[in-house]
Amino acid sequence: MKASVYAPASADTAFDLLFQTLEQSNDAVLVLDERNRIVLFNTAAEKLWGVPRTQALGQPLHHFLPCPVEGGADLSDHACAAHWIGGHREVMLERGDGRRITASLTMSPVEAGGRQFHTAALRDFTDVRLQRERMRQLSLVVDRSDNAIFVSAPNRQVLYVNSGFTRMLGYELEDLRNRKPSEVLSGPHTEPQLGDLIERSLALSEGMQTEVLLYTKSGRPLWVSAAINPVLDDDGRTIGLVSVLTDITQTKAHQVLHHKVLDAMVREQPVADVMTLMCREVERIAPEVAVSVLAVDGDGRLRPLAAPSLPAALVAACDGLAIGPRVGACGTAAWRGRPVHVPDVATDPLMLGFRDLLLGNGLHACFSSPIKSSSGRVLGTLCFYYRERGEPNDLHRRIADTCLHLCALAMEREQTNERVHQLAFYDTLTGLPNRIMFSAKAEQVLANSAQLSAQAAVLFIDVDRFKRVNEAQGHAAGDGLLRDIAARLAEELPGPNLIGRQAGDEFVAVLPQCSTEQAASVAERLLGAIARPATAGVMTLHPSASIGVAIYPDDGRDIDLLLRHADMAMYRAKSDGGGSVRFFSGDMNRVAQERVSLETAMREALLADQFSLHYQPQISGGGEPTLYGVEALLRWEHPELGTVPPSRFVPVAEECGLIADLSLWVLEHACAQMADWRGRGLRVPRVAVNVSAINFRDPDLSLQIASCLDAHGLHPDDLILEITESVMLDPNPDVLENIEAIYVMGVRLSLDDFGTGYSSLSHLHRLPIYELKLDQSFVRDIDSSAIARTLTTSVLRIGESLSMKVVAEGVETGAQHAFLAEQGFPVLQGYLFSAPLPAPALEHWLGNNDYVTMPVSGDEAAHAP
C-alpha cells in the first residue's frame, strides 16, 4: 500500500487490510478518524466529487458531506457523522466543478487496530433519481391524456389503465381483472372478429391499428381508433401490450358521411338514394337510432325521401301530411323552423296522432330538426327515433348537425337540377312541355303507335286575335289568358295525351290511338273549352282558337312533318274566319309551298325594285270639290306571277318580317314622287303613307323620316303617316317616343281603320292624332244598315269633338257620297272618285278634273307645330 494514498495512524495488518479493501471498492469511500478528519479518499470518491484525494485527505467531513440535521453547521463533525449512521440515505453533494448531484450514503462505525473509524460509502444516484422523476412525470402525462391507454400482459390480462381510460369508457382497473379488454368493451354492433384480428396480428409480433365500435360501461357506443403495439424483450419475445384508444366518433361521423354522401351526389344519384345512404351510415355510426328524412313540397306537405329502418306504416302515415303546429315531431319542426325534442312519445301531446303507431313499433322518443336552404327556407326534416325514452346525447346532436348540412346540400341541388330541367324542357309561363320536350315525347308516342299499328292525331292550336289582346290589355293580360287556355287544354286532355306550348299563342297536342273521327270530336270539345269567357284585368274576354289536325301515319311519320301539316291546316282554319277545325289535305301543302315561294319572290322583288306605288285621291266632302291629298298604296307586278294583290303579299310580309322594309320603301318612293311633283309645279297637298307597327318599335324611325324629308326637300306637312290602332296601344316605350318625336317634327299621324279594333278614346285624347280614317266596312253598309249609319255619324262626331279630321274610306256610290256629305264628312276617298293610279295616270286624272288643291285650313294650322 502506498503511503500517498492514505495516512494510517498505525500499520498493523488489520488496519492495512481494511484500507486496501476500501480503496478497491466501486463505491466512493471516505474514512474518518477519531477527529472526523478524512484519512481515506479512494479513487471512486475522486470521480464522485471531481477532486483529487490530496485535496481531501485531512479535511473535516463537512467540507464534503452536509450535516443532516437543522443547525448542523454549529455541530461538530463527529455529531454530524453520528446522524448519518444507520440505513441508506440520499444526500445532495456539491462537486468540485460546482455541479450538484444526488448520492446514496451509508455511514458505519469501524474498529481497526484498536482504533475507531467511520466509513462513508456513497454511490451516484443522480441518473436513478432523474429516471424516477421522468417516470413520475410520464405517469402524470399519461393519466392526464384524453386518450384511453392500458397495458396488458401477454395473456391479455390488464395490468394498468390510465385516468383517460376511465374517463372515456367508465371502467376502473378492477373492472378488468381476469377479463380480456375485447370482451369487456364489445357490444351488439362491435366487429365480431375483433379478438381474432388482434390475435393474428400479435402472433406475428406486429402492431395493429384499426377503427372499431366499442361500448362504454354505461352502454353508449363509441367509435375509436385503436393502436395496439407489443413490447418485446431483448430476445424478441412479447412481454406485454400497450394499447391506445382515441375517440373518433365525431370525426368518423363527419368524414364518413361527407365522403359517402358527397360521392353519391357527384355521381348524380337520385336524392332519395343519397338520403337513404346517409340514413344507413348514421344508423351504423349510432346503431341505437333509426333515421328518416322527409321533404316539404310546394304545398307544405311532408313527402318521405328516406327511412330505411322505420316501419312502412309509419312512413305511409307521414306521406302527404300537411305541416302544422301540432303535427308530430316532423310536421311541427317544419312548421316552427326549429328542432323538436320528444323525450317520451307516450306523454307528449305533439305525438297524439302517432303514439300508437310509434309505441307499437318499439319507438319511444324522437328528435326532429328542420332542414333549411341557404336562404332559410324549410326544405324538409331530419328525425332520429329512439327505442328508449330520453333526450339526444352530444354525439347525436353533432351527427344531426353534419347531416342537416348534407341534406340541405343534396335537396337544394335536386331543386336546382329540377329547376334547370324545368327551364330547359318546360314553358315557364304555362308549365307545359316546350318544343324540345314535346318533340321528344311525341316521338315516343309515335313509336308506340307504330308498334301497335295504331293511328295518332297531332293538333296545332292557335288562339285567334291574341295579338289584339296584348295590344289592348297589355302583355300581363295576354299571359293570363295563355295560362287559362293551357289549364283548359290540360283539363280536357288528361291521361296519355301529350300537350305542349309551341311558341307565343300556339299550342300543340298528340292524341295516341286516336282516329280521324275521334280527333274531330276532341278538337270540337277543345274549341268549346277555349271559348269559355276568361277574365283579363277588369275585362271579360271571349277567346276562340283555330285548330289544325294531322293524322299519323297518313299525313306523316315523324313529329316534325306532322306538326308542319297540322300548322298548315290551322292556317286554313284561321283564314276561314277562325274558331274552327280543319284537317290537313294535300292542297294545303301546295298552298304552303306557294307561301314560301311568295316570300322568296318578295325578297327578290325588294332587291330588284319590282314594287311600285299607286296613288288614290282624297277629296273634300262638301262645297267645291278640292284635292285634299293622296294615299300611296303598294303594288307588285311580278314578271312570272303577274299582278300580286296586297291582300296576298302583305300578310306574308308581316309574318316573315319584311313589312318594316316595305314600309320604308314606300316612304322613300312616296317622298321622291312628291319632290318630283313639286319640281314640276304639280300641286299635290300631301301624301299619306302606311307605316307598320314594327317600324314604330325602331328607335331610329323618327330620324329615318326626317332624313327622307330632308333628302327630297319636303316639309313635314307634306307627309301624313297612317298607323293602326295596334301602334297606338303598343306599350313599348320606343313607340311612344317615336310618336312624340314625329309630332314635334311636324309630320301628322292618321289613325287607319278606326272602329274595327279595340279603340281606346283615352289614347285618342292623349296622343297627337291628327286624322281618323273611318273603316270602309262602315261606309259599305250605309245604304242598308241604320246601325252602320249611326256608327258612321258617331265616329264623325268623335273626331269633331277632338278637333280631328275624319276621312271616310271606300266611297263607291252616289248614295254613300250624298249621306257622308250631308253629315259633314270633311274628306272622302273611294272608287267613286278614282281607283288607285300610277303617278302618270294620277297626273292625267288631275288634268281631266277641275279639282283645286285644298288650302291649309284653320283646323290644320292648329295641329301644325
GROMACS .gro file of C-alpha atoms in nm, residues 601-795:
model
  195
  601ALA     CA    1  -9.004   3.627 -10.455
  602MET     CA    2  -9.089   3.923 -10.234
  603ARG     CA    3  -8.733   3.944 -10.101
  604GLU     CA    4  -8.604   3.934 -10.457
  605ALA     CA    5  -8.859   4.198 -10.560
  606LEU     CA    6  -8.725   4.442 -10.299
  607LEU     CA    7  -8.373   4.400 -10.436
  608ALA     CA    8  -8.489   4.419 -10.798
  609ASP     CA    9  -8.719   4.719 -10.736
  610GLN     CA   10  -9.021   4.534 -10.874
  611PHE     CA   11  -9.266   4.717 -10.647
  612SER     CA   12  -9.446   5.032 -10.745
  613LEU     CA   13  -9.679   5.287 -10.590
  614HIS     CA   14 -10.031   5.378 -10.691
  615TYR     CA   15 -10.199   5.686 -10.555
  616GLN     CA   16 -10.567   5.726 -10.462
  617PRO     CA   17 -10.705   6.081 -10.441
  618GLN     CA   18 -10.872   6.211 -10.125
  619ILE     CA   19 -11.144   6.469 -10.195
  620SER     CA   20 -11.303   6.730  -9.970
  621GLY     CA   21 -11.656   6.626  -9.864
  622GLY     CA   22 -11.857   6.945  -9.902
  623GLY     CA   23 -11.878   7.259 -10.114
  624GLU     CA   24 -11.650   7.287 -10.415
  625PRO     CA   25 -11.455   6.963 -10.467
  626THR     CA   26 -11.091   7.010 -10.385
  627LEU     CA   27 -10.796   6.773 -10.365
  628TYR     CA   28 -10.715   6.705 -10.001
  629GLY     CA   29 -10.423   6.470 -10.074
  630VAL     CA   30 -10.337   6.123 -10.199
  631GLU     CA   31 -10.272   5.792 -10.027
  632ALA     CA   32  -9.970   5.593 -10.150
  633LEU     CA   33 -10.062   5.224 -10.197
  634LEU     CA   34  -9.807   4.949 -10.265
  635ARG     CA   35  -9.845   4.737 -10.578
  636TRP     CA   36  -9.644   4.440 -10.707
  637GLU     CA   37  -9.616   4.326 -11.065
  638HIS     CA   38  -9.414   4.005 -11.075
  639PRO     CA   39  -9.256   3.904 -11.408
  640GLU     CA   40  -9.387   3.546 -11.373
  641LEU     CA   41  -9.669   3.564 -11.118
  642GLY     CA   42  -9.819   3.875 -11.274
  643THR     CA   43 -10.009   4.118 -11.054
  644VAL     CA   44  -9.990   4.006 -10.687
  645PRO     CA   45 -10.263   4.178 -10.483
  646PRO     CA   46 -10.173   4.338 -10.147
  647SER     CA   47 -10.422   4.111  -9.970
  648ARG     CA   48 -10.196   3.823 -10.071
  649PHE     CA   49  -9.844   3.954 -10.014
  650VAL     CA   50  -9.889   4.195  -9.719
  651PRO     CA   51  -9.990   3.918  -9.466
  652VAL     CA   52  -9.691   3.715  -9.581
  653ALA     CA   53  -9.466   4.020  -9.537
  654GLU     CA   54  -9.599   4.065  -9.183
  655GLU     CA   55  -9.535   3.701  -9.099
  656CYS     CA   56  -9.183   3.683  -9.240
  657GLY     CA   57  -9.068   4.022  -9.109
  658LEU     CA   58  -9.043   4.205  -9.443
  659ILE     CA   59  -9.318   4.453  -9.362
  660ALA     CA   60  -9.077   4.701  -9.199
  661ASP     CA   61  -8.854   4.710  -9.508
  662LEU     CA   62  -9.159   4.751  -9.732
  663SER     CA   63  -9.285   5.043  -9.522
  664LEU     CA   64  -8.951   5.223  -9.556
  665TRP     CA   65  -8.950   5.150  -9.930
  666VAL     CA   66  -9.295   5.308  -9.964
  667LEU     CA   67  -9.189   5.611  -9.755
  668GLU     CA   68  -8.879   5.670  -9.967
  669HIS     CA   69  -9.054   5.638 -10.303
  670ALA     CA   70  -9.360   5.839 -10.199
  671CYS     CA   71  -9.140   6.128 -10.086
  672ALA     CA   72  -8.939   6.103 -10.408
  673GLN     CA   73  -9.265   6.128 -10.608
  674MET     CA   74  -9.381   6.427 -10.405
  675ALA     CA   75  -9.049   6.600 -10.471
  676ASP     CA   76  -9.090   6.531 -10.846
  677TRP     CA   77  -9.441   6.678 -10.843
  678ARG     CA   78  -9.319   6.981 -10.653
  679GLY     CA   79  -9.038   7.029 -10.905
  680ARG     CA   80  -9.279   7.020 -11.198
  681GLY     CA   81  -9.526   7.255 -11.032
  682LEU     CA   82  -9.795   6.993 -10.978
  683ARG     CA   83  -9.960   7.081 -10.653
  684VAL     CA   84 -10.049   6.767 -10.455
  685PRO     CA   85 -10.111   6.891 -10.097
  686ARG     CA   86  -9.989   6.587  -9.911
  687VAL     CA   87  -9.922   6.215  -9.939
  688ALA     CA   88 -10.036   5.957  -9.685
  689VAL     CA   89  -9.808   5.657  -9.625
  690ASN     CA   90  -9.891   5.343  -9.424
  691VAL     CA   91  -9.620   5.260  -9.167
  692SER     CA   92  -9.622   4.923  -8.986
  693ALA     CA   93  -9.628   4.877  -8.610
  694ILE     CA   94  -9.289   4.712  -8.629
  695ASN     CA   95  -9.135   5.031  -8.769
  696PHE     CA   96  -9.259   5.227  -8.471
  697ARG     CA   97  -9.060   4.998  -8.239
  698ASP     CA   98  -8.743   5.104  -8.418
  699PRO     CA   99  -8.580   5.380  -8.209
  700ASP     CA  100  -8.441   5.534  -8.532
  701LEU     CA  101  -8.777   5.574  -8.708
  702SER     CA  102  -8.812   5.950  -8.647
  703LEU     CA  103  -8.455   6.004  -8.770
  704GLN     CA  104  -8.527   5.798  -9.083
  705ILE     CA  105  -8.837   6.009  -9.158
  706ALA     CA  106  -8.654   6.337  -9.103
  707SER     CA  107  -8.367   6.221  -9.324
  708CYS     CA  108  -8.608   6.119  -9.600
  709LEU     CA  109  -8.786   6.458  -9.595
  710ASP     CA  110  -8.457   6.647  -9.599
  711ALA     CA  111  -8.319   6.435  -9.885
  712HIS     CA  112  -8.616   6.528 -10.105
  713GLY     CA  113  -8.662   6.887  -9.994
  714LEU     CA  114  -9.009   6.832  -9.843
  715HIS     CA  115  -9.179   6.995  -9.548
  716PRO     CA  116  -9.320   6.790  -9.261
  717ASP     CA  117  -9.678   6.888  -9.355
  718ASP     CA  118  -9.627   6.728  -9.697
  719LEU     CA  119  -9.647   6.387  -9.525
  720ILE     CA  120  -9.911   6.201  -9.327
  721LEU     CA  121  -9.828   5.868  -9.162
  722GLU     CA  122 -10.115   5.622  -9.137
  723ILE     CA  123 -10.097   5.394  -8.836
  724THR     CA  124 -10.323   5.121  -8.699
  725GLU     CA  125 -10.470   5.104  -8.351
  726SER     CA  126 -10.205   4.841  -8.261
  727VAL     CA  127  -9.942   5.118  -8.280
  728MET     CA  128 -10.147   5.349  -8.062
  729LEU     CA  129 -10.196   5.081  -7.795
  730ASP     CA  130  -9.843   4.938  -7.802
  731PRO     CA  131  -9.687   4.985  -7.452
  732ASN     CA  132  -9.334   4.970  -7.593
  733PRO     CA  133  -9.158   5.291  -7.483
  734ASP     CA  134  -8.987   5.326  -7.823
  735VAL     CA  135  -9.330   5.353  -7.987
  736LEU     CA  136  -9.438   5.640  -7.765
  737GLU     CA  137  -9.105   5.816  -7.810
  738ASN     CA  138  -9.136   5.788  -8.189
  739ILE     CA  139  -9.492   5.925  -8.185
  740GLU     CA  140  -9.381   6.222  -7.978
  741ALA     CA  141  -9.075   6.287  -8.196
  742ILE     CA  142  -9.281   6.268  -8.518
  743TYR     CA  143  -9.537   6.509  -8.375
  744VAL     CA  144  -9.267   6.757  -8.272
  745MET     CA  145  -9.117   6.727  -8.621
  746GLY     CA  146  -9.449   6.842  -8.773
  747VAL     CA  147  -9.545   6.520  -8.952
  748ARG     CA  148  -9.910   6.433  -8.895
  749LEU     CA  149 -10.050   6.099  -8.782
  750SER     CA  150 -10.365   5.937  -8.919
  751LEU     CA  151 -10.540   5.652  -8.735
  752ASP     CA  152 -10.633   5.398  -9.005
  753ASP     CA  153 -10.927   5.151  -8.996
  754PHE     CA  154 -11.081   5.331  -8.699
  755GLY     CA  155 -11.366   5.138  -8.537
  756THR     CA  156 -11.252   4.785  -8.625
  757GLY     CA  157 -11.027   4.714  -8.326
  758TYR     CA  158 -11.010   4.777  -7.954
  759SER     CA  159 -11.048   5.152  -7.994
  760SER     CA  160 -10.950   5.346  -7.686
  761LEU     CA  161 -11.079   5.701  -7.660
  762SER     CA  162 -10.839   5.769  -7.374
  763HIS     CA  163 -10.548   5.702  -7.607
  764LEU     CA  164 -10.705   5.925  -7.872
  765HIS     CA  165 -10.723   6.202  -7.619
  766ARG     CA  166 -10.363   6.168  -7.504
  767LEU     CA  167 -10.185   6.102  -7.833
  768PRO     CA  168 -10.127   6.359  -8.109
  769ILE     CA  169 -10.360   6.204  -8.368
  770TYR     CA  170 -10.446   6.448  -8.646
  771GLU     CA  171 -10.681   6.238  -8.853
  772LEU     CA  172 -10.925   5.946  -8.817
  773LYS     CA  173 -10.994   5.717  -9.112
  774LEU     CA  174 -11.334   5.552  -9.089
  775ASP     CA  175 -11.304   5.191  -9.196
  776GLN     CA  176 -11.466   5.117  -9.530
  777SER     CA  177 -11.679   4.839  -9.377
  778PHE     CA  178 -11.896   5.110  -9.217
  779VAL     CA  179 -11.929   5.301  -9.542
  780ARG     CA  180 -12.015   4.987  -9.737
  781ASP     CA  181 -12.327   4.921  -9.523
  782ILE     CA  182 -12.460   5.276  -9.507
  783ASP     CA  183 -12.723   5.210  -9.772
  784SER     CA  184 -12.868   4.905  -9.598
  785SER     CA  185 -12.797   4.940  -9.225
  786ALA     CA  186 -12.926   5.202  -8.986
  787ILE     CA  187 -12.669   5.084  -8.732
  788ALA     CA  188 -12.390   5.146  -8.981
  789ARG     CA  189 -12.524   5.496  -9.045
  790THR     CA  190 -12.543   5.567  -8.671
  791LEU     CA  191 -12.191   5.438  -8.606
  792THR     CA  192 -12.056   5.636  -8.900
  793THR     CA  193 -12.211   5.954  -8.768
  794SER     CA  194 -12.079   5.877  -8.417
  795VAL     CA  195 -11.723   5.846  -8.544
   0.00000   0.00000   0.00000
